[in-house]
Amino acid sequence: MSEAVHEVPAAWAKRAYIDDAKYQAMYQRSIDDPNGFWAEHGQRIHWMTPFTKVKNTDYNGDVSIKWFEDGVTNVAYNCIDRHLKNRADQVAIIWEGDDPSESKKITYQELHDEVCRMANILRLRNVEKGDRVTIYMPMIPEAAYAMLACARIGAIHSVVFGGFSPDSLAQRITDCESKCIITADEGLRGGRKVPLKANVDAAIAKSGGVDHVIVVRRTGGAVEMDPVRDVWYHEAADVVTAECPCAEMNAEDPLFILYTSGSTGKPKGVLHTTGGYLVFASMTHQYVFDYHDGDIYWCTADVGWVTGHSYILYGPLANGATTLMFEGVPNYPTNSRFWEVIDKHKVNTFYTAPTAIRALMQAGDEPVKKTSRASLRLLGSVGEPINPEAWEWYYRVVGDNRCPIVDTWWQTETGGILITPLPGATKLKPGSATRPFFGVKPQIVDAEGKPLEGAVSGNLCITDSWPGQMRSVYGDHQRFIETYFKTYPGKYFTGDGCRRDEDGYYWITGRVDDVINVSGHRMGTAEVESSLVLHEKVSEAAVVGYPHDIKGQGIYAYVTLMNGVEPSEELRKELVAHVRKDIGPIAAPDKIQFSPGLPKTRSGKIMRRILRKIAEDDFGNLGDTSTLADPAVVDDLVNNRQNKK
Ligand code: ATP
Ligand code: MG
């Protein structure tokens, strides 16, 4: 496996807020004196009433997590109003449409006015502090206005990714009892229309309980409007003012609910609160991306995922940043789109997911090389382990060997980044998320929960709280306790497997459920996948365990080949030999199934639990597939598997 080390570039060490010595000192202090450390960094946001208490958290018993608990603040105030004095005319959001000819820039003053209007529209419809509002939107500025409008008046938003079906949407509306929905007529992705309003109608027919639907006109496509329940946003906005006061929110008042992406089971309604979340999102955004005034920052996530919440919207705007919001997809109109957008808007920092990197890598270097990317300074990755092969390609081809990559490990539950390099401080090892952020105490434990020291593999826990941590599962605190604090009592269990190397670097090896035990050797599926992807003919691979008479578990690999490569018996043997040579005989796949597509969640993560079932021939029991991007992929895999038998 690749163990290359990339030093911190000299220019970065000079420019960055944090160099290595500073990282060590700040990290140590954050662990030795969390109250002092966070009291100081809690000042990075504006408090209407300053807090006097900092940390009050308990991972035992009923599990109670409170930060800055007597402070009063407002997230929208921090993301907008406090910047108006100096930044009214600075661009807050650059919006790039699905069609390359469409883009616009929204200043902080314009953002203020739009958010106030949206907030007033909600108030006129009796939305009050604590009420839940479901947002089901394409990636257009109105999605940001909607989220910030909720924050402004103290309503709790639940953003549901625009790619979800009416059933999934209905489930989420019911779970948090939203009475109000904000949507658009249609979405536009990769030139294709998504019938958002029609989906909302179908969802409400199922869920009931919705009094108001606010509809933004995006495409102008025909939709049905219920004369009592539904209103056009542009008509409603005409009759309200651009002034709306910010509600006084306690630090522990809920800010949003967000359902996890569902790669391991039924999505959980993750609840985040106000003060600690914003402190953590803005602080991680500043230091991890080394954000300086004037930087153009682009995170390609959808606002339907936590990455969109913390690192398109809340973190950057709290820092007075210019954040780019992209409506489209990486391969439309061509595979050069990302890089063309970078050139068009002179993007300095680019943050995306391994699934996108692998897909673009498959299309070759040419679509990248024909663009300049001279403005790029820093690259980021999030969502899955990034295999070293993809890391190196991202570094070499996209970043022209000069941009550090921050491989950021975190979860919906963590609110912000927990394990990550800092670009001016951390030597990079491709495939490793490297070291903990300030205030984060990772621990690797064995199956019994015994802490393991030094260079080891095991289960990743976090032993103490940080301000951005989720506070509960909405409406089901018991599930919160059961899911995260029962496996290893007194610790937050992440569900991820992890290796720590001799330099103290952390390597996420995949979900613990995905760790396989072959003849007594435990290994992460990510390791075998990385090795397979290293082969020039392989584009993507997913590895699962299956029952094996002799070894206990055997290795079953699903392999997607590069464009134009045909599957063959010979190639199968070549791949087995390749892994055997790269990692060792123990990791050689027992079975390889060539598959043109892999089942992925709508956020692009491979759903290994489904692949496990198929490998076990347990076709009738595939579990919750409602969060799959393309259910047809599963039928193909099953048919293929059955034909082979
Ligand atoms: P669910 O919890 O419903 O199964 P999910 O875990 O996919 O869904 P998210 O919160 O979106 O939902 O994803 C967090 C998970 O993504 C982490 O637990 C980890 O497995 C993976 N992950 C995120 N970033 C990284 C990274 N940089 N390296 C390795 N894994 C990562
Ligand atoms: Mg998860």
Tab-separated table of N, CA, C and O in Angstrom, residues 2-85:
chain	number	residue	atom	x	y	z
A	2	SER	N	0.327	2.296	-0.541
A	2	SER	CA	1.094	3.526	-0.669
A	2	SER	C	1.407	4.119	0.702
A	2	SER	O	0.541	4.286	1.528
A	3	GLU	N	2.669	4.380	0.952
A	3	GLU	CA	3.030	5.032	2.208
A	3	GLU	C	3.817	6.305	1.920
A	3	GLU	O	4.681	6.700	2.695
A	4	ALA	N	3.543	6.910	0.765
A	4	ALA	CA	4.228	8.143	0.418
A	4	ALA	C	3.915	9.215	1.461
A	4	ALA	O	2.855	9.205	2.063
A	5	VAL	N	4.865	10.122	1.677
A	5	VAL	CA	4.622	11.239	2.581
A	5	VAL	C	4.820	12.534	1.799
A	5	VAL	O	5.803	12.689	1.082
A	6	HIS	N	3.858	13.431	1.903
A	6	HIS	CA	3.992	14.735	1.257
A	6	HIS	C	4.222	15.787	2.340
A	6	HIS	O	3.391	15.970	3.217
A	7	GLU	N	5.353	16.455	2.263
A	7	GLU	CA	5.700	17.482	3.245
A	7	GLU	C	4.785	18.697	3.099
A	7	GLU	O	4.198	18.910	2.044
A	8	VAL	N	4.709	19.515	4.130
A	8	VAL	CA	3.959	20.764	4.045
A	8	VAL	C	4.730	21.713	3.121
A	8	VAL	O	5.904	21.986	3.356
A	9	PRO	N	4.096	22.207	2.054
A	9	PRO	CA	4.819	23.134	1.164
A	9	PRO	C	5.228	24.401	1.928
A	9	PRO	O	4.467	24.879	2.778
A	10	ALA	N	6.398	24.929	1.602
A	10	ALA	CA	6.927	26.080	2.337
A	10	ALA	C	5.956	27.264	2.317
A	10	ALA	O	5.733	27.919	3.331
A	11	ALA	N	5.349	27.494	1.153
A	11	ALA	CA	4.435	28.629	1.037
A	11	ALA	C	3.252	28.460	2.004
A	11	ALA	O	2.748	29.439	2.560
A	12	TRP	N	2.850	27.236	2.206
A	12	TRP	CA	1.722	26.977	3.097
A	12	TRP	C	2.086	27.199	4.548
A	12	TRP	O	1.302	27.754	5.321
A	13	ALA	N	3.260	26.730	4.912
A	13	ALA	CA	3.692	26.898	6.300
A	13	ALA	C	3.715	28.389	6.640
A	13	ALA	O	3.419	28.798	7.753
A	14	LYS	N	4.054	29.210	5.639
A	14	LYS	CA	4.141	30.648	5.863
A	14	LYS	C	2.760	31.304	5.962
A	14	LYS	O	2.500	32.124	6.810
A	15	ARG	N	1.861	30.894	5.054
A	15	ARG	CA	0.569	31.558	4.970
A	15	ARG	C	-0.417	31.111	6.054
A	15	ARG	O	-1.251	31.877	6.524
A	16	ALA	N	-0.317	29.852	6.444
A	16	ALA	CA	-1.382	29.241	7.234
A	16	ALA	C	-1.489	29.804	8.644
A	16	ALA	O	-0.518	30.276	9.216
A	17	TYR	N	-2.700	29.735	9.201
A	17	TYR	CA	-2.915	30.127	10.596
A	17	TYR	C	-2.130	29.223	11.544
A	17	TYR	O	-1.630	29.648	12.570
A	18	ILE	N	-2.080	27.931	11.171
A	18	ILE	CA	-1.552	26.941	12.106
A	18	ILE	C	-0.379	26.197	11.477
A	18	ILE	O	-0.536	25.559	10.440
A	19	ASP	N	0.805	26.282	12.115
A	19	ASP	CA	1.909	25.423	11.696
A	19	ASP	C	1.999	24.259	12.682
A	19	ASP	O	1.180	24.143	13.592
A	20	ASP	N	2.999	23.409	12.513
A	20	ASP	CA	2.992	22.194	13.313
A	20	ASP	C	3.156	22.466	14.811
A	20	ASP	O	2.472	21.873	15.644
A	21	ALA	N	4.049	23.384	15.141
A	21	ALA	CA	4.275	23.683	16.559
A	21	ALA	C	2.995	24.224	17.193
A	21	ALA	O	2.620	23.860	18.314
A	22	LYS	N	2.317	25.078	16.445
A	22	LYS	CA	1.092	25.672	16.952
A	22	LYS	C	-0.002	24.597	17.093
A	22	LYS	O	-0.786	24.617	18.047
A	23	TYR	N	-0.033	23.684	16.133
A	23	TYR	CA	-1.008	22.596	16.236
A	23	TYR	C	-0.784	21.813	17.532
A	23	TYR	O	-1.715	21.555	18.294
A	24	GLN	N	0.461	21.440	17.765
A	24	GLN	CA	0.767	20.642	18.952
A	24	GLN	C	0.345	21.379	20.216
A	24	GLN	O	-0.297	20.799	21.096
A	25	ALA	N	0.690	22.654	20.283
A	25	ALA	CA	0.407	23.418	21.503
A	25	ALA	C	-1.100	23.607	21.692
A	25	ALA	O	-1.629	23.405	22.792
A	26	MET	N	-1.774	23.981	20.614
A	26	MET	CA	-3.219	24.215	20.734
A	26	MET	C	-3.958	22.914	21.027
A	26	MET	O	-4.907	22.873	21.807
A	27	TYR	N	-3.512	21.832	20.385
A	27	TYR	CA	-4.187	20.558	20.615
A	27	TYR	C	-4.033	20.150	22.080
A	27	TYR	O	-5.004	19.780	22.747
A	28	GLN	N	-2.813	20.255	22.579
A	28	GLN	CA	-2.565	19.867	23.963
A	28	GLN	C	-3.443	20.675	24.924
A	28	GLN	O	-4.056	20.133	25.828
A	29	ARG	N	-3.507	21.963	24.683
A	29	ARG	CA	-4.300	22.811	25.576
A	29	ARG	C	-5.782	22.427	25.487
A	29	ARG	O	-6.493	22.389	26.492
A	30	SER	N	-6.253	22.125	24.281
A	30	SER	CA	-7.675	21.808	24.118
A	30	SER	C	-8.046	20.540	24.883
A	30	SER	O	-9.190	20.370	25.301
A	31	ILE	N	-7.063	19.667	25.081
A	31	ILE	CA	-7.316	18.420	25.806
A	31	ILE	C	-7.138	18.633	27.313
A	31	ILE	O	-7.928	18.158	28.120
A	32	ASP	N	-6.098	19.380	27.678
A	32	ASP	CA	-5.823	19.603	29.100
A	32	ASP	C	-6.853	20.509	29.751
A	32	ASP	O	-7.182	20.349	30.921
A	33	ASP	N	-7.334	21.479	29.006
A	33	ASP	CA	-8.220	22.486	29.594
A	33	ASP	C	-9.367	22.821	28.638
A	33	ASP	O	-9.431	23.924	28.086
A	34	PRO	N	-10.274	21.853	28.427
A	34	PRO	CA	-11.346	22.103	27.450
A	34	PRO	C	-12.191	23.327	27.798
A	34	PRO	O	-12.580	24.073	26.889
A	35	ASN	N	-12.434	23.554	29.075
A	35	ASN	CA	-13.255	24.710	29.439
A	35	ASN	C	-12.593	26.021	29.053
A	35	ASN	O	-13.231	26.902	28.475
A	36	GLY	N	-11.303	26.134	29.352
A	36	GLY	CA	-10.566	27.352	29.008
A	36	GLY	C	-10.454	27.523	27.495
A	36	GLY	O	-10.668	28.610	26.947
A	37	PHE	N	-10.137	26.416	26.834
A	37	PHE	CA	-9.944	26.456	25.385
A	37	PHE	C	-11.220	26.893	24.673
A	37	PHE	O	-11.217	27.815	23.848
A	38	TRP	N	-12.349	26.264	25.032
A	38	TRP	CA	-13.589	26.565	24.312
A	38	TRP	C	-14.224	27.869	24.784
A	38	TRP	O	-14.970	28.502	24.035
A	39	ALA	N	-13.919	28.295	26.014
A	39	ALA	CA	-14.391	29.610	26.448
A	39	ALA	C	-13.784	30.669	25.534
A	39	ALA	O	-14.452	31.611	25.092
A	40	GLU	N	-12.503	30.468	25.211
A	40	GLU	CA	-11.824	31.418	24.334
A	40	GLU	C	-12.382	31.337	22.911
A	40	GLU	O	-12.763	32.344	22.315
A	41	HIS	N	-12.475	30.124	22.365
A	41	HIS	CA	-12.898	30.008	20.968
A	41	HIS	C	-14.403	30.189	20.788
A	41	HIS	O	-14.867	30.461	19.681
A	42	GLY	N	-15.141	30.077	21.884
A	42	GLY	CA	-16.578	30.373	21.829
A	42	GLY	C	-16.832	31.836	21.484
A	42	GLY	O	-17.915	32.205	21.021
A	43	GLN	N	-15.804	32.672	21.654
A	43	GLN	CA	-15.955	34.104	21.368
A	43	GLN	C	-15.951	34.407	19.878
A	43	GLN	O	-16.187	35.543	19.467
A	44	ARG	N	-15.669	33.395	19.052
A	44	ARG	CA	-15.596	33.673	17.618
A	44	ARG	C	-16.967	33.995	17.037
A	44	ARG	O	-17.058	34.514	15.933
A	45	ILE	N	-18.041	33.658	17.757
A	45	ILE	CA	-19.361	34.083	17.285
A	45	ILE	C	-19.902	35.177	18.213
A	45	ILE	O	-19.399	35.369	19.318
A	46	HIS	N	-20.931	35.877	17.723
A	46	HIS	CA	-21.536	36.940	18.523
A	46	HIS	C	-22.608	36.360	19.442
A	46	HIS	O	-23.451	35.583	19.004
A	47	TRP	N	-22.545	36.747	20.707
A	47	TRP	CA	-23.550	36.301	21.672
A	47	TRP	C	-24.392	37.488	22.101
A	47	TRP	O	-23.859	38.515	22.492
A	48	MET	N	-25.703	37.354	22.036
A	48	MET	CA	-26.588	38.418	22.527
A	48	MET	C	-26.507	38.472	24.046
A	48	MET	O	-26.534	39.538	24.646
A	49	THR	N	-26.444	37.311	24.650
A	49	THR	CA	-26.120	37.213	26.067
A	49	THR	C	-24.933	36.274	26.173
A	49	THR	O	-25.029	35.126	25.740
A	50	PRO	N	-23.814	36.764	26.690
A	50	PRO	CA	-22.620	35.908	26.748
A	50	PRO	C	-22.852	34.682	27.649
A	50	PRO	O	-23.614	34.765	28.608
A	51	PHE	N	-22.202	33.592	27.321
A	51	PHE	CA	-22.295	32.402	28.177
A	51	PHE	C	-21.386	32.569	29.382
A	51	PHE	O	-20.374	33.275	29.310
A	52	THR	N	-21.765	31.932	30.489
A	52	THR	CA	-20.857	31.870	31.635
A	52	THR	C	-20.422	30.425	31.871
A	52	THR	O	-19.435	30.171	32.531
A	53	LYS	N	-21.204	29.481	31.331
A	53	LYS	CA	-20.811	28.067	31.451
A	53	LYS	C	-20.321	27.594	30.079
A	53	LYS	O	-20.858	28.007	29.052
A	54	VAL	N	-19.336	26.682	30.068
A	54	VAL	CA	-18.797	26.226	28.792
A	54	VAL	C	-19.211	24.780	28.508
A	54	VAL	O	-20.094	24.516	27.707
A	55	LYS	N	-18.606	23.837	29.214
A	55	LYS	CA	-18.834	22.424	28.882
A	55	LYS	C	-19.596	21.743	30.013
A	55	LYS	O	-19.205	21.838	31.172
A	56	ASN	N	-20.668	21.079	29.652
A	56	ASN	CA	-21.424	20.310	30.633
A	56	ASN	C	-21.931	19.060	29.919
A	56	ASN	O	-23.006	19.060	29.332
A	57	THR	N	-21.113	18.035	29.916
A	57	THR	CA	-21.434	16.858	29.104
A	57	THR	C	-21.233	15.579	29.896
A	57	THR	O	-20.327	15.490	30.722
A	58	ASP	N	-22.092	14.600	29.638
A	58	ASP	CA	-22.008	13.327	30.336
A	58	ASP	C	-22.392	12.199	29.383
A	58	ASP	O	-23.515	12.155	28.881
A	59	TYR	N	-21.455	11.310	29.109
A	59	TYR	CA	-21.692	10.194	28.176
A	59	TYR	C	-22.312	8.986	28.879
A	59	TYR	O	-22.509	7.953	28.249
A	60	ASN	N	-22.553	9.102	30.165
A	60	ASN	CA	-23.130	7.966	30.887
A	60	ASN	C	-24.617	8.189	31.135
A	60	ASN	O	-25.137	9.281	30.903
A	61	GLY	N	-25.286	7.148	31.609
A	61	GLY	CA	-26.697	7.258	31.980
A	61	GLY	C	-27.550	7.740	30.830
A	61	GLY	O	-27.562	7.145	29.756
A	62	ASP	N	-28.242	8.846	31.048
A	62	ASP	CA	-29.149	9.359	30.021
A	62	ASP	C	-28.433	10.131	28.913
A	62	ASP	O	-29.084	10.585	27.971
A	63	VAL	N	-27.159	10.305	29.026
A	63	VAL	CA	-26.329	11.037	28.065
A	63	VAL	C	-26.860	12.457	27.848
A	63	VAL	O	-27.894	12.674	27.206
A	64	SER	N	-26.142	13.411	28.397
A	64	SER	CA	-26.568	14.806	28.272
A	64	SER	C	-25.387	15.626	27.786
A	64	SER	O	-24.287	15.552	28.335
A	65	ILE	N	-25.611	16.366	26.708
A	65	ILE	CA	-24.521	17.129	26.097
A	65	ILE	C	-24.947	18.587	25.975
A	65	ILE	O	-25.887	18.914	25.245
A	66	LYS	N	-24.271	19.452	26.716
A	66	LYS	CA	-24.585	20.878	26.653
A	66	LYS	C	-23.299	21.676	26.555
A	66	LYS	O	-22.341	21.419	27.276
A	67	TRP	N	-23.314	22.664	25.665
A	67	TRP	CA	-22.178	23.568	25.514
A	67	TRP	C	-22.687	25.007	25.562
A	67	TRP	O	-23.707	25.318	24.958
A	68	PHE	N	-21.985	25.842	26.269
A	68	PHE	CA	-22.318	27.280	26.340
A	68	PHE	C	-23.784	27.457	26.763
A	68	PHE	O	-24.498	28.305	26.213
A	69	GLU	N	-24.240	26.655	27.699
A	69	GLU	CA	-25.678	26.450	27.888
A	69	GLU	C	-26.474	27.669	28.330
A	69	GLU	O	-27.693	27.686	28.158
A	70	ASP	N	-25.823	28.705	28.904
A	70	ASP	CA	-26.615	29.886	29.259
A	70	ASP	C	-26.371	31.053	28.300
A	70	ASP	O	-26.806	32.172	28.537
A	71	GLY	N	-25.713	30.771	27.178
A	71	GLY	CA	-25.502	31.812	26.169
A	71	GLY	C	-26.723	31.958	25.272
A	71	GLY	O	-27.476	31.014	25.070
A	72	VAL	N	-26.914	33.170	24.735
A	72	VAL	CA	-28.020	33.427	23.808
A	72	VAL	C	-27.439	33.999	22.517
A	72	VAL	O	-26.601	34.910	22.557
A	73	THR	N	-27.864	33.465	21.399
A	73	THR	CA	-27.302	33.901	20.124
A	73	THR	C	-28.313	33.628	19.006
A	73	THR	O	-29.420	33.165	19.267
A	74	ASN	N	-27.922	33.924	17.764
A	74	ASN	CA	-28.755	33.564	16.619
A	74	ASN	C	-27.829	33.254	15.439
A	74	ASN	O	-26.927	34.033	15.130
A	75	VAL	N	-28.058	32.122	14.821
A	75	VAL	CA	-27.164	31.663	13.755
A	75	VAL	C	-27.232	32.590	12.534
A	75	VAL	O	-26.209	32.933	11.941
A	76	ALA	N	-28.440	33.019	12.156
A	76	ALA	CA	-28.559	33.903	10.984
A	76	ALA	C	-27.877	35.242	11.252
A	76	ALA	O	-27.242	35.819	10.364
A	77	TYR	N	-27.996	35.733	12.475
A	77	TYR	CA	-27.313	36.979	12.818
A	77	TYR	C	-25.813	36.830	12.589
A	77	TYR	O	-25.156	37.704	12.004
A	78	ASN	N	-25.278	35.693	13.044
A	78	ASN	CA	-23.846	35.451	12.910
A	78	ASN	C	-23.401	35.239	11.467
A	78	ASN	O	-22.273	35.562	11.110
A	79	CYS	N	-24.289	34.667	10.669
A	79	CYS	CA	-23.922	34.368	9.281
A	79	CYS	C	-24.175	35.551	8.349
A	79	CYS	O	-23.678	35.553	7.226
A	80	ILE	N	-24.971	36.520	8.793
A	80	ILE	CA	-25.324	37.626	7.896
A	80	ILE	C	-25.133	38.994	8.558
A	80	ILE	O	-24.231	39.749	8.207
A	81	ASP	N	-25.998	39.294	9.520
A	81	ASP	CA	-26.096	40.663	10.037
A	81	ASP	C	-24.785	41.237	10.552
A	81	ASP	O	-24.472	42.405	10.320
A	82	ARG	N	-24.046	40.400	11.261
A	82	ARG	CA	-22.833	40.972	11.854
A	82	ARG	C	-21.785	41.305	10.799
A	82	ARG	O	-20.808	41.981	11.079
A	83	HIS	N	-21.954	40.799	9.570
A	83	HIS	CA	-20.997	41.123	8.505
A	83	HIS	C	-21.376	42.406	7.756
A	83	HIS	O	-20.605	42.895	6.942
A	84	LEU	N	-22.587	42.911	7.976
A	84	LEU	CA	-23.082	43.994	7.116
A	84	LEU	C	-22.260	45.271	7.240
A	84	LEU	O	-22.116	46.026	6.279
A	85	LYS	N	-21.713	45.503	8.422
A	85	LYS	CA	-20.955	46.719	8.634
A	85	LYS	C	-19.774	46.799	7.657
A	85	LYS	O	-19.541	47.831	7.032
